[in-house]
């Protein structure tokens, strides 16, 4: 690490290719791994490594890892996210696979592919700084104006939610604690956005361009919440709580409705899902992880479900 250039990621990174999502710096994402090269990366690097460095991998979005290692590696997306693997869970059902919990650290650019097997390794150029930001680092001109507009929009969004919910209060605290330049990535990962839109934010290496890409997404979220408030007739006791509406993608083939009929049992979707998780009779360790993630995603999925795409 160089004290002049701040914290540095390794100059060579093993690459995990994924097409199911986009990991942004500052966000945490679960990635399912079941293809040949990705499985080898997990087995050889994450499970056998003993240092912090061994838990840092490069996550390449918009790139499908071939099913077999004999298949040719496709062209890699040029911008990726260095991520810290904070959890690895393996399973043999319905087929051998791993589920990774990855926290994004910073952007990088692939400069040279060094090898393809047993898993890809590349020379990378770090694009985001990881050192501590100081209060004196204030943006000027258009960037400063964009930064302030984005911050105000984020505060407005949080203000439309129930501050008595701990995760909402924590988000409000984060808005004042995080450097403003990190907010486009953090908010774009939380609100409802498509993979294509997240990819545009990731590819915006220039900070000013990043704010320009993320601000319309945040504005759309706010307008969606405003529309919901106008069209949805809330019961009096609904004014003080956040409805945890589950996205259909969480349970494939099943779409949760905004309709509130039959509310005696289903009025609190979070409690209903928690009951079903506990009734699944899974191992205790897996149950703890599921319940923790259920609570962590309440706000995120609520935000996703309350956005209306044109």
CSV table of C-alpha atoms in Angstrom, one decimal:
chain,number,residue,atom,x,y,z
A,1,UNK,CA,0.0,0.0,0.0
A,2,UNK,CA,1.2,3.5,-0.8
A,3,UNK,CA,0.6,6.3,1.6
A,4,UNK,CA,0.6,8.7,-1.3
A,5,UNK,CA,-2.0,7.0,-3.4
A,6,UNK,CA,-4.2,5.5,-0.6
A,7,UNK,CA,-5.3,2.0,-0.1
A,8,UNK,CA,-4.6,-0.2,-3.2
A,9,UNK,CA,-6.3,-3.4,-4.3
A,10,UNK,CA,-4.0,-6.1,-5.7
A,11,UNK,CA,-2.7,-5.4,-9.3
A,12,UNK,CA,-3.7,-8.9,-10.3
A,13,UNK,CA,-7.2,-10.2,-9.5
A,14,UNK,CA,-9.0,-13.5,-10.1
A,15,UNK,CA,-12.2,-12.8,-12.0
A,16,UNK,CA,-15.7,-14.0,-11.2
A,17,UNK,CA,-17.9,-13.6,-14.3
A,18,UNK,CA,-21.6,-13.0,-13.7
A,19,UNK,CA,-24.6,-12.0,-15.9
A,20,UNK,CA,-27.3,-12.1,-13.1
A,21,UNK,CA,-26.5,-8.7,-11.5
A,22,UNK,CA,-24.2,-5.8,-11.1
A,23,UNK,CA,-22.1,-5.3,-8.0
A,24,UNK,CA,-21.5,-1.6,-7.2
A,25,UNK,CA,-18.9,-0.2,-4.9
A,26,UNK,CA,-20.3,0.1,-1.4
A,27,UNK,CA,-23.1,-2.4,-1.9
A,28,UNK,CA,-23.4,-6.1,-0.9
A,29,UNK,CA,-24.7,-8.7,-3.3
A,30,UNK,CA,-25.3,-12.5,-3.2
A,31,UNK,CA,-23.9,-14.3,-6.2
A,32,UNK,CA,-24.8,-17.9,-7.1
A,33,UNK,CA,-21.8,-19.8,-8.5
A,34,UNK,CA,-22.3,-23.1,-10.4
A,35,UNK,CA,-20.2,-22.9,-13.6
A,36,UNK,CA,-16.8,-24.5,-14.0
A,37,UNK,CA,-14.4,-21.6,-13.8
A,38,UNK,CA,-16.3,-19.8,-11.1
A,39,UNK,CA,-16.4,-22.9,-9.0
A,40,UNK,CA,-12.7,-23.4,-9.4
A,41,UNK,CA,-12.1,-19.8,-8.2
A,42,UNK,CA,-14.2,-20.4,-5.1
A,43,UNK,CA,-12.5,-23.7,-4.3
A,44,UNK,CA,-8.9,-22.6,-5.0
A,45,UNK,CA,-9.0,-19.0,-3.9
A,46,UNK,CA,-11.7,-18.3,-1.4
A,47,UNK,CA,-11.8,-21.6,0.4
A,48,UNK,CA,-8.1,-22.3,0.6
A,49,UNK,CA,-6.8,-18.7,1.0
A,50,UNK,CA,-5.6,-17.7,4.5
A,51,UNK,CA,-5.0,-14.0,4.0
A,52,UNK,CA,-7.2,-10.9,3.5
A,53,UNK,CA,-5.8,-10.5,0.0
A,54,UNK,CA,-7.1,-14.0,-0.9
A,55,UNK,CA,-10.7,-12.8,-0.2
A,56,UNK,CA,-10.5,-10.0,-2.7
A,57,UNK,CA,-11.8,-10.9,-6.2
A,58,UNK,CA,-12.8,-9.1,-9.3
A,59,UNK,CA,-16.5,-9.3,-10.2
A,60,UNK,CA,-17.1,-8.9,-13.9
A,61,UNK,CA,-20.7,-8.0,-14.8
A,62,UNK,CA,-22.5,-8.6,-18.1
A,63,UNK,CA,-20.3,-11.6,-18.8
A,64,UNK,CA,-21.6,-15.2,-18.7
A,65,UNK,CA,-19.2,-17.8,-17.4
A,66,UNK,CA,-19.2,-20.8,-19.8
A,67,UNK,CA,-20.8,-23.9,-18.3
A,68,UNK,CA,-17.7,-26.0,-19.0
A,69,UNK,CA,-14.0,-25.1,-18.7
A,70,UNK,CA,-13.4,-26.5,-22.1
A,71,UNK,CA,-15.6,-23.7,-23.6
A,72,UNK,CA,-14.0,-20.5,-24.7
A,73,UNK,CA,-14.1,-17.6,-22.3
A,74,UNK,CA,-16.3,-14.8,-23.7
A,75,UNK,CA,-15.1,-11.2,-24.1
A,76,UNK,CA,-15.0,-9.6,-20.7
A,77,UNK,CA,-16.8,-6.4,-19.7
A,78,UNK,CA,-13.9,-3.9,-19.3
A,79,UNK,CA,-15.1,-2.4,-16.0
A,80,UNK,CA,-15.6,-4.5,-12.9
A,81,UNK,CA,-15.8,-4.2,-9.2
A,82,UNK,CA,-13.2,-5.4,-6.7
A,83,UNK,CA,-15.2,-7.2,-4.0
A,84,UNK,CA,-14.5,-8.7,-0.6
A,85,UNK,CA,-16.0,-12.2,-0.1
A,86,UNK,CA,-17.5,-12.0,3.4
A,87,UNK,CA,-19.4,-15.3,3.2
A,88,UNK,CA,-19.2,-18.5,1.2
A,89,UNK,CA,-22.0,-21.1,1.6
A,90,UNK,CA,-21.9,-24.4,-0.3
A,91,UNK,CA,-24.7,-26.8,-1.3
A,92,UNK,CA,-25.2,-29.9,-3.3
A,93,UNK,CA,-28.9,-29.4,-4.1
A,94,UNK,CA,-30.2,-29.3,-6.7
A,95,UNK,CA,-26.7,-29.5,-8.0
A,96,UNK,CA,-23.3,-28.5,-6.5
A,97,UNK,CA,-23.0,-24.7,-6.2
A,98,UNK,CA,-21.8,-22.0,-3.9
A,99,UNK,CA,-23.5,-18.8,-2.8
A,100,UNK,CA,-21.2,-15.9,-2.2
A,101,UNK,CA,-21.9,-12.7,-0.2
A,102,UNK,CA,-19.7,-10.0,-1.8
A,103,UNK,CA,-19.2,-6.4,-0.7
A,104,UNK,CA,-18.0,-4.0,-3.4
A,105,UNK,CA,-14.9,-2.0,-2.7
A,106,UNK,CA,-14.0,-0.1,-5.9
A,107,UNK,CA,-14.0,0.0,-9.7
A,108,UNK,CA,-11.2,-1.4,-11.8
A,109,UNK,CA,-10.4,-1.7,-15.5
A,110,UNK,CA,-9.2,-4.9,-17.0
A,111,UNK,CA,-5.9,-4.1,-18.7
A,112,UNK,CA,-4.6,-7.6,-19.6
A,113,UNK,CA,-6.1,-11.1,-19.3
A,114,UNK,CA,-3.2,-13.2,-17.9
A,115,UNK,CA,-4.8,-16.6,-17.9
A,116,UNK,CA,-8.2,-18.3,-18.5
A,117,UNK,CA,-7.8,-21.6,-16.6
A,118,UNK,CA,-8.6,-22.9,-14.1
A,119,UNK,CA,-10.2,-19.5,-13.6
A,120,UNK,CA,-9.5,-16.1,-15.3
A,121,UNK,CA,-6.8,-13.9,-13.7
A,122,UNK,CA,-6.2,-10.3,-15.0
A,123,UNK,CA,-4.0,-7.3,-14.5
A,124,UNK,CA,-6.2,-4.5,-13.4
A,125,UNK,CA,-6.1,-0.7,-13.0
A,126,UNK,CA,-7.8,0.6,-9.9
A,127,UNK,CA,-10.3,3.4,-10.8
A,128,UNK,CA,-11.7,4.6,-7.4
A,129,UNK,CA,-9.8,5.8,-4.4
A,130,UNK,CA,-10.2,3.9,-1.1
A,131,UNK,CA,-8.5,6.2,1.3
A,132,UNK,CA,-10.4,8.2,4.0
A,133,UNK,CA,-12.1,11.3,2.7
A,134,UNK,CA,-11.7,14.6,4.5
A,135,UNK,CA,-14.2,17.3,5.1
A,136,UNK,CA,-11.9,19.6,3.1
A,137,UNK,CA,-12.5,17.6,-0.1
A,138,UNK,CA,-15.3,19.7,-1.4
A,139,UNK,CA,-16.4,19.4,-5.1
A,140,UNK,CA,-16.6,22.7,-7.1
A,141,UNK,CA,-18.5,23.8,-10.1
A,142,UNK,CA,-21.0,21.5,-11.8
A,143,UNK,CA,-19.8,18.5,-9.9
A,144,UNK,CA,-20.5,20.3,-6.6
A,145,UNK,CA,-23.9,21.3,-7.7
A,146,UNK,CA,-24.8,17.8,-8.9
A,147,UNK,CA,-23.5,16.3,-5.6
A,148,UNK,CA,-25.7,18.6,-3.6
A,149,UNK,CA,-28.7,18.0,-5.7
A,150,UNK,CA,-28.2,14.2,-5.4
A,151,UNK,CA,-27.8,14.5,-1.6
A,152,UNK,CA,-31.0,16.6,-1.3
A,153,UNK,CA,-32.9,14.1,-3.4
A,154,UNK,CA,-31.7,11.2,-1.3
A,155,UNK,CA,-32.7,13.0,1.9
A,156,UNK,CA,-36.2,13.7,0.3
A,157,UNK,CA,-36.5,9.9,-0.5
A,158,UNK,CA,-35.7,8.9,3.1
A,159,UNK,CA,-38.0,11.5,4.4
A,160,UNK,CA,-40.9,9.8,2.6
A,161,UNK,CA,-40.3,6.6,4.6
A,162,UNK,CA,-41.0,5.7,8.2
A,163,UNK,CA,-38.1,7.0,10.3
A,164,UNK,CA,-39.3,4.7,13.2
A,165,UNK,CA,-38.0,1.7,11.2
A,166,UNK,CA,-34.4,1.2,12.3
A,167,UNK,CA,-33.1,0.4,8.8
A,168,UNK,CA,-34.6,3.7,7.5
A,169,UNK,CA,-33.0,5.7,10.4
A,170,UNK,CA,-29.7,4.0,9.7
A,171,UNK,CA,-29.9,5.0,6.0
A,172,UNK,CA,-30.6,8.6,7.0
A,173,UNK,CA,-27.5,8.5,9.2
A,174,UNK,CA,-25.5,7.0,6.3
A,175,UNK,CA,-26.4,9.9,4.1
A,176,UNK,CA,-24.7,12.3,6.5
A,177,UNK,CA,-21.8,10.0,7.3
A,178,UNK,CA,-20.7,8.8,3.8
A,179,UNK,CA,-18.7,10.9,1.4
A,180,UNK,CA,-21.1,12.4,-1.1
A,181,UNK,CA,-19.1,10.9,-4.0
A,182,UNK,CA,-20.1,7.4,-2.8
A,183,UNK,CA,-23.8,8.1,-2.8
A,184,UNK,CA,-24.6,7.4,-6.5
A,185,UNK,CA,-23.3,3.8,-6.1
A,186,UNK,CA,-25.0,3.2,-2.7
A,187,UNK,CA,-28.4,4.6,-3.7
A,188,UNK,CA,-28.4,3.0,-7.2
A,189,UNK,CA,-27.8,-0.4,-5.5
A,190,UNK,CA,-30.8,0.1,-3.2
A,191,UNK,CA,-33.5,1.6,-5.3
A,192,UNK,CA,-35.3,-0.2,-8.1
A,193,UNK,CA,-33.0,-0.2,-11.1
A,194,UNK,CA,-32.4,-2.6,-14.0
A,195,UNK,CA,-29.1,-4.4,-14.5
A,196,UNK,CA,-28.6,-2.2,-17.6
A,197,UNK,CA,-29.0,1.0,-15.5
A,198,UNK,CA,-26.7,-0.3,-12.8
A,199,UNK,CA,-24.2,-1.1,-15.5
A,200,UNK,CA,-24.3,2.4,-16.8
A,201,UNK,CA,-23.6,3.7,-13.2
A,202,UNK,CA,-20.7,1.3,-12.9
A,203,UNK,CA,-19.3,2.3,-16.3
A,204,UNK,CA,-19.4,6.0,-15.3
A,205,UNK,CA,-15.8,6.2,-14.2
A,206,UNK,CA,-15.9,10.0,-14.2
A,207,UNK,CA,-17.7,11.1,-11.0
A,208,UNK,CA,-19.6,13.9,-12.6
A,209,UNK,CA,-21.0,11.5,-15.2
A,210,UNK,CA,-21.9,9.0,-12.4
A,211,UNK,CA,-24.0,11.6,-10.7
A,212,UNK,CA,-25.7,12.4,-14.0
A,213,UNK,CA,-26.5,8.7,-14.6
A,214,UNK,CA,-27.8,8.1,-11.0
A,215,UNK,CA,-29.8,11.2,-10.4
A,216,UNK,CA,-32.7,10.4,-12.8
A,217,UNK,CA,-33.0,7.0,-11.2
A,218,UNK,CA,-33.3,8.5,-7.8
A,219,UNK,CA,-35.8,11.1,-9.1
A,220,UNK,CA,-37.9,8.3,-10.6
A,221,UNK,CA,-38.0,6.5,-7.3
A,222,UNK,CA,-39.2,9.6,-5.6
A,223,UNK,CA,-41.9,10.2,-8.2
A,224,UNK,CA,-43.0,6.6,-7.8
A,225,UNK,CA,-43.4,7.0,-4.1
A,226,UNK,CA,-45.4,10.2,-4.6
A,227,UNK,CA,-47.7,8.4,-7.0
A,228,UNK,CA,-48.2,5.6,-4.6
A,229,UNK,CA,-49.1,8.0,-1.8
A,230,UNK,CA,-51.7,9.6,-4.0
A,231,UNK,CA,-53.3,6.5,-5.4
A,232,UNK,CA,-53.1,4.2,-2.4
A,233,UNK,CA,-55.7,4.7,0.3
A,234,UNK,CA,-53.9,3.9,3.5
A,235,UNK,CA,-55.6,2.7,6.6
A,236,UNK,CA,-55.0,5.0,9.6
A,237,UNK,CA,-52.5,2.6,11.2
A,238,UNK,CA,-50.6,2.3,8.0
A,239,UNK,CA,-49.3,5.8,8.2
A,240,UNK,CA,-46.8,4.8,10.8
A,241,UNK,CA,-45.3,1.7,9.3
A,242,UNK,CA,-43.4,0.6,6.2
A,243,UNK,CA,-45.1,-2.1,4.1
A,244,UNK,CA,-42.6,-4.8,3.3
A,245,UNK,CA,-43.9,-5.8,-0.2
A,246,UNK,CA,-42.1,-8.7,-1.6
A,247,UNK,CA,-40.8,-8.7,-5.1
A,248,UNK,CA,-42.0,-11.5,-7.4
A,249,UNK,CA,-38.4,-12.4,-8.2
A,250,UNK,CA,-37.7,-13.5,-4.7
A,251,UNK,CA,-40.0,-16.5,-5.1
A,252,UNK,CA,-39.9,-17.4,-8.8
A,253,UNK,CA,-43.4,-17.8,-10.4
A,254,UNK,CA,-45.2,-16.1,-7.5
A,255,UNK,CA,-46.2,-12.4,-7.5
A,256,UNK,CA,-47.1,-10.6,-4.3
A,257,UNK,CA,-50.0,-8.2,-4.6
A,258,UNK,CA,-50.5,-4.7,-3.3
A,259,UNK,CA,-54.1,-5.7,-2.6
A,260,UNK,CA,-54.8,-5.7,1.1
A,261,UNK,CA,-57.7,-8.2,1.3
A,262,UNK,CA,-57.2,-11.1,3.7
A,263,UNK,CA,-55.0,-8.8,5.8
A,264,UNK,CA,-55.5,-10.5,9.2
A,265,UNK,CA,-52.7,-13.0,8.5
A,266,UNK,CA,-51.0,-11.3,5.6
A,267,UNK,CA,-50.9,-7.6,6.7
A,268,UNK,CA,-47.4,-8.0,7.8
A,269,UNK,CA,-45.6,-9.7,4.9
A,270,UNK,CA,-42.3,-9.8,6.8
A,271,UNK,CA,-43.8,-11.8,9.6
A,272,UNK,CA,-45.5,-14.1,7.2
A,273,UNK,CA,-42.2,-14.8,5.3
A,274,UNK,CA,-40.4,-15.3,8.6
A,275,UNK,CA,-43.0,-17.9,9.6
A,276,UNK,CA,-42.4,-19.8,6.3
A,277,UNK,CA,-38.6,-19.6,6.7
A,278,UNK,CA,-38.9,-21.1,10.2
A,279,UNK,CA,-41.3,-23.8,9.0
A,280,UNK,CA,-38.8,-24.9,6.3
A,281,UNK,CA,-36.9,-27.0,8.9
A,282,UNK,CA,-33.5,-25.9,7.6
A,283,UNK,CA,-30.2,-26.3,9.6
A,284,UNK,CA,-29.8,-23.8,12.4
A,285,UNK,CA,-26.9,-21.9,10.8
A,286,UNK,CA,-28.8,-21.5,7.5
A,287,UNK,CA,-31.9,-20.4,9.4
A,288,UNK,CA,-29.9,-17.6,11.2
A,289,UNK,CA,-28.5,-16.4,7.8
A,290,UNK,CA,-32.0,-16.4,6.2
A,291,UNK,CA,-33.6,-14.5,9.1
A,292,UNK,CA,-30.8,-11.9,9.1
A,293,UNK,CA,-31.1,-11.4,5.4
A,294,UNK,CA,-34.9,-11.2,5.5
A,295,UNK,CA,-34.6,-8.2,7.9
A,296,UNK,CA,-31.8,-6.6,6.0
A,297,UNK,CA,-33.7,-6.6,2.7
A,298,UNK,CA,-37.0,-5.2,4.1
A,299,UNK,CA,-36.1,-1.6,3.1
A,300,UNK,CA,-34.4,-2.5,-0.2
A,301,UNK,CA,-37.3,-4.6,-1.5
A,302,UNK,CA,-39.9,-2.0,-0.3
A,303,UNK,CA,-38.0,0.6,-2.4
A,304,UNK,CA,-37.9,-1.7,-5.4
A,305,UNK,CA,-41.6,-2.5,-5.3
A,306,UNK,CA,-42.7,1.1,-4.9
A,307,UNK,CA,-41.1,2.4,-8.1
A,308,UNK,CA,-43.3,2.6,-11.2
A,309,UNK,CA,-41.5,2.2,-14.5
A,310,UNK,CA,-43.1,3.9,-17.5
